[in-house]
Amino acid sequence: MVNNSFRLLQTCPDSRARAGELITPHGSVPTPVFLPVGSQATIKTLTPEELKDIGISIVLANTYHLYLRPGISVIEKMGGLHKFMAWDRAILTDSGGYQVFSLSSLRQVSDEGIIFRSHIDGSKHHITPELIIQFQETLGADIIMVLDECPAHDDSFEKVNRAMNRTHQWAERCQKCQKRSDQALYAIVQGGISPELRRQSAEYLAQLDFPGYAIGGLSLGEPKRKTIAMVEETVALLPENKPRYLMGVGSPEDIIESVDRGVDMFDSALPTRVARNGALFTWQGRHNIQNSAYSQTAEPIVPGCDCYTCRTFSAAYLHHLFNCDELLAYRLATIHNLSFINSLMHKIRSAIINSTFSSFRDNFLSSYKPTDEQKRLNQKQKWLKSHTSSE
Amino acid sequence: MVNNSFRLLQTCPDSRARAGELITPHGSVPTPVFLPVGSQATIKTLTPEELKDIGISIVLANTYHLYLRPGISVIEKMGGLHKFMAWDRAILTDSGGYQVFSLSSLRQVSDEGIIFRSHIDGSKHHITPELIIQFQETLGADIIMVLDECPAHDDSFEKVNRAMNRTHQWAERCQKCQKRSDQALYAIVQGGISPELRRQSAEYLAQLDFPGYAIGGLSLGEPKRKTIAMVEETVALLPENKPRYLMGVGSPEDIIESVDRGVDMFDSALPTRVARNGALFTWQGRHNIQNSAYSQTAEPIVPGCDCYTCRTFSAAYLHHLFNCDELLAYRLATIHNLSFINSLMHKIRSAIINSTFSSFRDNFLSSYKPTDEQKRLNQKQKWLKSHTSSE
């Protein structure tokens, strides 16, 4: 797969952090990289041009969402996903495994596949690993994902073990039925918060020689130290020359801790979702623009930030837009947060290449105040319970 | 007022249509012109750059809304309205007279001024013609409006007469207290749907020699033929060398009929408001993108339209975004509708300059199917009753 590969450029001398590059049919993607989430073929509020202005080189879309709306065949008729959403850079489609388990109701899982009801209209659907690959080949993303079974973070060991084994079988079936050679199919490591299962899963999938490896089933409500421990366990057993993709992680502090453990790719709705609630990233932590302290601030949110929002508007204007529920607020906040994360990824990569990552990490973590963990878990639970989310 | 004047360039040989130019401290504005409504210092969903791309040269903001949120003094501290909303082209601020009467509660009107309660938090406020001018001088728009009393379309003759006389007194007070010489202060003709009162109002205000004249109190639920009849009555008595501004009118068919009667300026939330409901302008009438007929349409909404939305996306993609309640939908629809209206104004102006306006008008009206009048009145009533609207 010459046309869709990973090049490792530099490894940090005193951590597992790596700098590399994904070569895709729709351009090169520098790693470590953060993928904005565009489940429904749109990064909420933004145009493709704005994403390019921010410097985004790859986005994520979701097979589950697109299968339900507008339907895979509609996107096929419109010339594929890139053309449909007018995005000519790289796309990764998630298989929708996680969404079937978190959003749909009345599901029945068997070795064959999953029967579920749509979270939108209750209609009944049957998917298999083979169908999910077929859908993703029709959509035409640059990177596609195997169908996985994603247990809840508090499921029993037996249940997690069973889901892991099924995920392994499904990964093999996905691999076997893949027809297109221009798409990189990534496997997904499962195993919950059991170090033993994570090791088994990583080893099993590593020997199948996928072009990339995702770490799934994390950041679902388990304590942060568990997440990081599982990442460490898993990465240690994944091949050095393949990209490692931690699914669903997107806070600045988690990204930097995971890069430190050798992760190359991230996706999360967090930066865009919290933006729409007025929570904006600064180098000191997340600040809420709705705080009245901003009502008369002539400076931008982050003085010196070169994003469109900070270059153009005062914090007071953004505060006013949020205060009035003006739709422009959500755009401007989304632009800022994605720019912040993209800038963070750029700084991380430069630090790795210049062998200064450890001090960059320490400096960042000493000044950035993460959101309180209990508050964060509560927010996450609240969000996971809102069963209509496309983020 | 050399720096803020109106230049009449061409009059249609067989109608009252005129082409001209407003000269403002923030650039020249070709007329006839449509002003997008940005009551709260934002044209809903769009950035200033997008408005410029569309070709917008002047926007409207609202003193009532900005007085309540964020407050006039906040905008003053931020360097004025242009800087606050990052818009360096022309701005017209409405006085808020209409909004006080349509949005606020518990109002008491006297010759002195108006006491009202905020539609947002119920707080009590007292405004006078002098205060409204002071607010608008602080905001710093290029064109400002007198405070007027705006009766409902079904109020009694006596009530409409009283409101008209008070509007005249207030116009004189506004004129007298104006301090800044770089802002053009427009009078507002009232008189409801009485031809006699409209004539009185136009004559009274004409002799006060304002730099521009608005026609207020129309398009509030009265039948369309009444609106047009009142426009005709009023325009006939307004000075030829001053711009005429029909407030609150914004459907393509009403604009073209009013240009035909000699109107130069329009504002209305209609194009942006209906866009957010999925109603998109075409040369055949308003079409709703949510109609399932669009679900697999690979063509843009209006083939050949050079707006960003039509240049970039299929109707099927826009249909999908509306179907999923994606925020990008409202942006793309707003861009299309404002581009359509701006393009219409451009075509109207070219036709007037080329002395082909009558045939352009006839061609347009023969192919454009207006929204059914009863449906339109129902929508208007529904909207007028929703007392939180900033459009």
CSV table of C-alpha atoms in Angstrom, one decimal, chain A residues 27-373:
chain,number,residue,atom,x,y,z
A,27,GLY,CA,-2.4,14.4,1.0
A,28,SER,CA,0.1,14.1,3.7
A,29,VAL,CA,-0.9,14.3,7.4
A,30,PRO,CA,1.8,15.2,9.9
A,31,THR,CA,1.6,13.2,13.2
A,32,PRO,CA,0.9,13.4,16.0
A,33,VAL,CA,-2.4,14.6,14.7
A,34,PHE,CA,-5.9,15.5,16.0
A,35,LEU,CA,-8.9,14.7,13.8
A,36,PRO,CA,-11.9,17.0,14.2
A,37,VAL,CA,-15.2,15.0,14.4
A,38,GLY,CA,-17.6,15.4,11.5
A,39,SER,CA,-19.9,12.5,12.2
A,40,GLN,CA,-22.6,13.6,9.8
A,41,ALA,CA,-20.2,14.8,7.0
A,42,THR,CA,-19.8,18.2,8.6
A,43,ILE,CA,-17.6,19.5,11.4
A,44,LYS,CA,-20.3,21.3,13.3
A,45,THR,CA,-20.7,25.0,12.2
A,46,LEU,CA,-17.6,25.1,9.9
A,47,THR,CA,-17.0,25.1,6.2
A,48,PRO,CA,-14.2,23.1,4.5
A,49,GLU,CA,-12.4,26.4,3.8
A,50,GLU,CA,-12.4,27.3,7.4
A,51,LEU,CA,-10.9,23.9,8.4
A,52,LYS,CA,-8.2,24.5,5.8
A,53,ASP,CA,-7.5,27.9,7.1
A,54,ILE,CA,-7.1,26.4,10.6
A,55,GLY,CA,-4.6,23.9,9.1
A,56,ILE,CA,-6.6,20.7,9.4
A,57,SER,CA,-5.3,18.0,7.1
A,58,ILE,CA,-7.7,15.1,8.1
A,59,VAL,CA,-11.2,14.8,9.5
A,60,LEU,CA,-13.3,12.0,10.9
A,61,ALA,CA,-16.8,11.0,9.7
A,62,ASN,CA,-19.0,8.2,11.0
A,63,THR,CA,-20.3,5.2,9.1
A,64,TYR,CA,-23.2,4.7,11.5
A,65,HIS,CA,-24.5,8.2,11.2
A,66,LEU,CA,-24.0,8.4,7.4
A,67,TYR,CA,-25.6,5.0,6.9
A,68,LEU,CA,-28.8,6.3,8.7
A,69,ARG,CA,-28.7,9.8,7.2
A,70,PRO,CA,-28.4,10.4,4.2
A,71,GLY,CA,-27.8,6.7,3.5
A,72,ILE,CA,-24.7,5.2,1.9
A,73,SER,CA,-26.2,5.0,-1.6
A,74,VAL,CA,-27.0,8.8,-1.6
A,75,ILE,CA,-23.4,9.6,-0.9
A,76,GLU,CA,-22.4,7.1,-3.6
A,77,LYS,CA,-24.6,8.9,-6.1
A,78,MET,CA,-23.2,12.2,-5.1
A,79,GLY,CA,-19.7,10.9,-6.0
A,80,GLY,CA,-18.5,9.7,-2.6
A,81,LEU,CA,-17.9,11.3,0.7
A,82,HIS,CA,-15.1,13.7,-0.3
A,83,LYS,CA,-17.2,15.3,-3.0
A,84,PHE,CA,-20.4,15.2,-0.9
A,85,MET,CA,-18.8,17.3,1.9
A,86,ALA,CA,-16.5,19.2,-0.5
A,87,TRP,CA,-13.4,18.2,1.4
A,88,ASP,CA,-10.4,17.2,-0.7
A,89,ARG,CA,-8.0,16.4,2.1
A,90,ALA,CA,-7.9,13.1,4.0
A,91,ILE,CA,-10.9,11.5,5.7
A,92,LEU,CA,-11.0,8.7,8.2
A,93,THR,CA,-14.4,6.9,8.7
A,94,ASP,CA,-15.1,5.3,11.9
A,95,SER,CA,-16.9,2.0,11.5
A,96,GLY,CA,-19.8,3.0,13.7
A,97,GLY,CA,-19.2,0.1,16.1
A,98,TYR,CA,-19.0,2.4,19.1
A,99,GLN,CA,-22.1,4.4,18.0
A,100,VAL,CA,-24.2,1.2,17.5
A,101,PHE,CA,-23.4,0.3,21.1
A,102,SER,CA,-23.8,3.8,22.6
A,103,LEU,CA,-26.7,5.4,20.5
A,104,SER,CA,-28.9,2.7,19.2
A,105,SER,CA,-31.5,0.7,21.1
A,106,LEU,CA,-32.7,-3.0,21.2
A,107,ARG,CA,-29.5,-4.3,19.8
A,108,GLN,CA,-28.7,-8.0,19.5
A,109,VAL,CA,-25.1,-8.9,19.0
A,110,SER,CA,-24.1,-12.3,17.6
A,111,ASP,CA,-20.9,-13.6,16.1
A,112,GLU,CA,-22.6,-12.9,12.7
A,113,GLY,CA,-23.1,-9.2,13.4
A,114,ILE,CA,-25.4,-6.7,15.1
A,115,ILE,CA,-29.2,-6.0,14.8
A,116,PHE,CA,-30.1,-2.6,16.1
A,117,ARG,CA,-32.7,0.1,16.0
A,118,SER,CA,-32.0,3.5,14.7
A,119,HIS,CA,-31.7,6.2,17.4
A,120,ILE,CA,-33.5,8.5,15.0
A,121,ASP,CA,-36.6,6.7,13.9
A,122,GLY,CA,-36.5,3.3,15.6
A,123,SER,CA,-36.1,1.5,12.2
A,124,LYS,CA,-34.4,-2.0,12.4
A,125,HIS,CA,-31.0,-2.6,10.8
A,126,HIS,CA,-28.6,-5.5,10.5
A,127,ILE,CA,-24.9,-5.0,10.0
A,128,THR,CA,-22.0,-7.3,9.7
A,129,PRO,CA,-18.2,-6.7,9.5
A,130,GLU,CA,-18.5,-7.4,5.7
A,131,LEU,CA,-21.3,-4.8,5.3
A,132,ILE,CA,-19.4,-2.2,7.2
A,133,ILE,CA,-16.3,-2.6,5.0
A,134,GLN,CA,-18.6,-2.4,1.9
A,135,PHE,CA,-20.1,0.8,3.2
A,136,GLN,CA,-16.7,2.3,3.9
A,137,GLU,CA,-15.4,1.3,0.5
A,138,THR,CA,-18.4,3.1,-1.0
A,139,LEU,CA,-17.9,6.2,1.1
A,140,GLY,CA,-14.3,6.2,0.0
A,141,ALA,CA,-12.4,7.6,3.0
A,142,ASP,CA,-8.6,7.3,3.1
A,143,ILE,CA,-8.5,5.4,6.3
A,144,ILE,CA,-11.3,3.0,7.4
A,145,MET,CA,-11.9,1.1,10.6
A,146,VAL,CA,-12.9,-2.5,11.4
A,147,LEU,CA,-16.3,-3.1,13.1
A,148,ASP,CA,-15.6,-3.6,16.8
A,149,GLU,CA,-17.7,-4.5,19.8
A,150,CYS,CA,-17.3,-1.8,22.4
A,151,PRO,CA,-18.3,-2.7,26.0
A,152,ALA,CA,-19.1,-0.1,28.7
A,153,HIS,CA,-16.3,0.8,31.0
A,154,ASP,CA,-18.0,-0.9,33.9
A,155,ASP,CA,-19.0,-4.1,32.2
A,156,SER,CA,-17.8,-7.4,33.8
A,157,PHE,CA,-14.5,-9.0,32.8
A,158,GLU,CA,-16.3,-11.9,31.1
A,159,LYS,CA,-18.3,-9.5,29.0
A,160,VAL,CA,-15.3,-7.4,28.1
A,161,ASN,CA,-13.4,-10.6,27.2
A,162,ARG,CA,-16.2,-11.8,25.0
A,163,ALA,CA,-16.5,-8.5,23.2
A,164,MET,CA,-12.7,-8.5,22.7
A,165,ASN,CA,-12.7,-11.9,21.1
A,166,ARG,CA,-15.5,-11.0,18.9
A,167,THR,CA,-13.7,-7.8,17.9
A,168,HIS,CA,-10.7,-10.0,16.9
A,169,GLN,CA,-12.9,-12.3,14.7
A,170,TRP,CA,-14.6,-9.3,13.1
A,171,ALA,CA,-11.2,-7.7,12.4
A,172,GLU,CA,-10.1,-10.8,10.5
A,173,ARG,CA,-13.3,-10.8,8.5
A,174,CYS,CA,-13.0,-7.1,7.7
A,175,GLN,CA,-9.4,-7.7,6.6
A,176,LYS,CA,-10.5,-10.6,4.4
A,177,CYS,CA,-13.3,-8.9,2.6
A,178,GLN,CA,-11.5,-5.6,1.9
A,179,LYS,CA,-11.5,-5.0,-1.9
A,180,ARG,CA,-10.1,-1.6,-2.4
A,181,SER,CA,-6.3,-1.3,-2.0
A,182,ASP,CA,-6.2,2.5,-1.7
A,183,GLN,CA,-7.8,2.6,1.7
A,184,ALA,CA,-5.9,1.9,4.9
A,185,LEU,CA,-7.9,-0.4,7.2
A,186,TYR,CA,-7.1,0.0,10.9
A,187,ALA,CA,-7.7,-2.6,13.6
A,188,ILE,CA,-9.2,-1.6,16.9
A,189,VAL,CA,-7.7,-2.9,20.2
A,190,GLN,CA,-10.3,-3.6,22.9
A,191,GLY,CA,-10.0,-5.2,26.3
A,192,GLY,CA,-11.6,-2.6,28.6
A,193,ILE,CA,-9.5,-1.6,31.6
A,194,SER,CA,-7.9,-5.0,32.0
A,195,PRO,CA,-4.2,-4.9,31.4
A,196,GLU,CA,-4.2,-8.6,30.6
A,197,LEU,CA,-7.0,-8.3,28.0
A,198,ARG,CA,-5.4,-5.2,26.5
A,199,ARG,CA,-2.1,-7.1,26.0
A,200,GLN,CA,-4.0,-10.1,24.5
A,201,SER,CA,-5.8,-7.8,22.1
A,202,ALA,CA,-2.7,-5.9,21.0
A,203,GLU,CA,-0.8,-9.1,20.4
A,204,TYR,CA,-3.5,-10.8,18.6
A,205,LEU,CA,-4.2,-7.9,16.2
A,206,ALA,CA,-0.5,-7.0,15.8
A,207,GLN,CA,0.2,-10.4,14.2
A,208,LEU,CA,-2.6,-9.7,11.6
A,209,ASP,CA,-0.4,-6.9,10.2
A,210,PHE,CA,-2.9,-4.1,9.8
A,211,PRO,CA,-1.6,-0.8,8.4
A,212,GLY,CA,-2.7,1.0,11.5
A,213,TYR,CA,-3.9,0.3,15.1
A,214,ALA,CA,-6.6,2.1,17.0
A,215,ILE,CA,-7.1,1.8,20.8
A,216,GLY,CA,-10.8,1.7,21.3
A,217,GLY,CA,-13.1,1.5,24.4
A,218,LEU,CA,-11.3,4.1,26.5
A,219,SER,CA,-12.2,7.5,27.7
A,220,LEU,CA,-15.8,6.3,28.4
A,221,GLY,CA,-16.0,7.3,32.0
A,222,GLU,CA,-13.1,5.4,33.6
A,223,PRO,CA,-10.6,7.4,35.7
A,224,LYS,CA,-8.0,9.2,33.7
A,225,ARG,CA,-5.1,7.2,35.3
A,226,LYS,CA,-6.7,4.0,34.0
A,227,THR,CA,-7.0,5.4,30.5
A,228,ILE,CA,-3.3,6.3,30.5
A,229,ALA,CA,-2.3,2.9,32.0
A,230,MET,CA,-4.3,1.1,29.3
A,231,VAL,CA,-2.6,3.2,26.6
A,232,GLU,CA,0.8,2.3,28.0
A,233,GLU,CA,0.0,-1.4,28.1
A,234,THR,CA,-1.3,-1.4,24.6
A,235,VAL,CA,1.2,0.8,22.8
A,236,ALA,CA,4.1,-1.4,24.2
A,237,LEU,CA,2.8,-4.3,22.2
A,238,LEU,CA,2.0,-2.5,18.9
A,239,PRO,CA,4.4,-2.5,16.0
A,240,GLU,CA,6.7,0.5,15.9
A,241,ASN,CA,6.3,1.2,12.2
A,242,LYS,CA,2.5,1.5,12.3
A,243,PRO,CA,0.4,4.5,13.4
A,244,ARG,CA,-1.4,4.3,16.7
A,245,TYR,CA,-4.7,6.0,17.1
A,246,LEU,CA,-6.3,6.7,20.4
A,247,MET,CA,-10.1,7.0,19.8
A,248,GLY,CA,-12.2,9.5,21.6
A,249,VAL,CA,-9.5,11.4,23.4
A,250,GLY,CA,-9.2,15.1,22.8
A,251,SER,CA,-8.5,17.2,25.9
A,252,PRO,CA,-5.1,19.0,25.6
A,253,GLU,CA,-3.7,17.3,28.8
A,254,ASP,CA,-4.8,13.8,27.7
A,255,ILE,CA,-3.4,14.4,24.2
A,256,ILE,CA,0.0,15.4,25.6
A,257,GLU,CA,0.1,12.5,28.1
A,258,SER,CA,-0.8,10.0,25.3
A,259,VAL,CA,1.7,11.4,22.8
A,260,ASP,CA,4.2,10.9,25.6
A,261,ARG,CA,3.2,7.2,25.6
A,262,GLY,CA,3.6,6.8,21.9
A,263,VAL,CA,0.2,7.7,20.4
A,264,ASP,CA,0.1,9.3,16.9
A,265,MET,CA,-3.5,10.0,16.2
A,266,PHE,CA,-6.5,11.3,18.2
A,267,ASP,CA,-10.1,12.2,17.6
A,268,SER,CA,-12.7,13.6,19.9
A,269,ALA,CA,-15.8,15.8,19.8
A,270,LEU,CA,-14.6,17.5,23.0
A,271,PRO,CA,-13.0,20.6,21.5
A,272,THR,CA,-15.9,21.4,19.2
A,273,ARG,CA,-18.6,20.4,21.7
A,274,VAL,CA,-17.3,22.4,24.6
A,275,ALA,CA,-16.8,25.3,22.3
A,276,ARG,CA,-20.5,25.4,21.6
A,277,ASN,CA,-21.0,25.7,25.4
A,278,GLY,CA,-18.6,28.6,25.6
A,279,ALA,CA,-15.6,26.8,27.0
A,280,LEU,CA,-12.5,28.0,25.2
A,281,PHE,CA,-9.0,26.7,25.4
A,282,THR,CA,-6.3,28.9,26.7
A,283,TRP,CA,-2.7,27.9,27.7
A,284,GLN,CA,-3.9,28.1,31.3
A,285,GLY,CA,-6.9,25.8,30.9
A,286,ARG,CA,-10.5,26.0,29.6
A,287,HIS,CA,-12.1,29.4,30.3
A,288,ASN,CA,-15.8,30.0,29.9
A,289,ILE,CA,-16.5,33.1,27.7
A,290,GLN,CA,-20.0,33.4,29.3
A,291,ASN,CA,-18.3,34.5,32.6
A,292,SER,CA,-19.2,38.2,33.2
A,293,ALA,CA,-15.5,39.0,33.6
A,294,TYR,CA,-15.4,38.9,29.8
A,295,SER,CA,-18.2,41.4,29.2
A,296,GLN,CA,-15.9,44.3,28.7
A,297,THR,CA,-12.7,42.7,27.6
A,298,ALA,CA,-11.3,44.5,24.6
A,299,GLU,CA,-8.6,41.8,24.2
A,300,PRO,CA,-9.3,38.6,22.3
A,301,ILE,CA,-9.8,35.3,24.2
A,302,VAL,CA,-6.1,34.4,23.9
A,303,PRO,CA,-4.0,37.5,23.2
A,304,GLY,CA,-1.5,36.6,20.5
A,305,CYS,CA,-3.5,33.7,19.2
A,306,ASP,CA,-3.5,33.8,15.4
A,307,CYS,CA,-6.9,32.2,14.8
A,308,TYR,CA,-9.5,34.1,12.9
A,309,THR,CA,-11.6,34.6,16.0
A,310,CYS,CA,-8.8,36.1,18.1
A,311,ARG,CA,-7.4,38.1,15.2
A,312,THR,CA,-10.9,39.7,14.5
A,313,PHE,CA,-13.0,40.0,17.6
A,314,SER,CA,-12.7,41.0,21.3
A,315,ALA,CA,-13.6,38.6,24.1
A,316,ALA,CA,-16.4,41.1,24.8
A,317,TYR,CA,-18.0,40.6,21.4
A,318,LEU,CA,-17.8,36.8,21.8
A,319,HIS,CA,-19.3,37.1,25.3
A,320,HIS,CA,-22.1,39.2,23.8
A,321,LEU,CA,-22.9,36.7,21.1
A,322,PHE,CA,-23.1,33.8,23.6
A,323,ASN,CA,-25.2,36.0,25.9
A,324,CYS,CA,-27.7,36.5,23.0
A,325,ASP,CA,-27.5,32.9,21.8
A,326,GLU,CA,-26.3,34.1,18.4
A,327,LEU,CA,-25.3,31.3,16.1
A,328,LEU,CA,-22.1,33.1,15.1
A,329,ALA,CA,-20.9,32.4,18.7
A,330,TYR,CA,-20.7,28.7,18.1
A,331,ARG,CA,-18.7,29.2,14.9
A,332,LEU,CA,-16.2,31.6,16.4
A,333,ALA,CA,-15.7,29.4,19.5
A,334,THR,CA,-15.3,26.3,17.3
A,335,ILE,CA,-12.7,28.0,15.2
A,336,HIS,CA,-10.7,29.0,18.3
A,337,ASN,CA,-10.8,25.6,19.9
A,338,LEU,CA,-9.8,23.7,16.8
A,339,SER,CA,-7.1,26.3,16.1
A,340,PHE,CA,-5.8,25.8,19.6
A,341,ILE,CA,-5.7,22.0,19.4
A,342,ASN,CA,-4.1,22.2,15.9
A,343,SER,CA,-1.5,24.7,17.2
A,344,LEU,CA,-0.8,22.4,20.2
A,345,MET,CA,-0.3,19.4,17.8
A,346,HIS,CA,2.1,21.5,15.8
A,347,LYS,CA,4.1,22.6,18.8
A,348,ILE,CA,4.2,19.0,20.1
A,349,ARG,CA,5.5,17.8,16.7
A,350,SER,CA,8.2,20.5,16.5
A,351,ALA,CA,9.3,19.7,20.0
A,352,ILE,CA,9.6,16.0,19.2
A,353,ILE,CA,11.6,16.8,16.0
A,354,ASN,CA,13.8,19.2,18.0
A,355,SER,CA,14.2,16.6,20.8
A,356,THR,CA,12.7,19.1,23.3
A,357,PHE,CA,9.4,17.2,23.9
A,358,SER,CA,9.9,16.4,27.5
A,359,SER,CA,10.5,20.0,28.6
A,360,PHE,CA,7.6,21.1,26.3
A,361,ARG,CA,5.3,18.6,28.0
A,362,ASP,CA,6.4,19.6,31.5
A,363,ASN,CA,6.0,23.3,30.7
A,364,PHE,CA,2.6,22.8,29.2
A,365,LEU,CA,1.3,20.6,32.1
A,366,SER,CA,2.7,23.0,34.7
A,367,SER,CA,0.7,26.0,33.3
A,368,TYR,CA,-2.4,24.2,31.9
A,369,LYS,CA,-5.0,23.6,34.6
A,370,PRO,CA,-7.2,20.6,33.5
A,371,THR,CA,-10.9,20.6,34.1
A,372,ASP,CA,-11.6,19.0,37.5
A,373,GLU,CA,-11.9,15.2,37.0
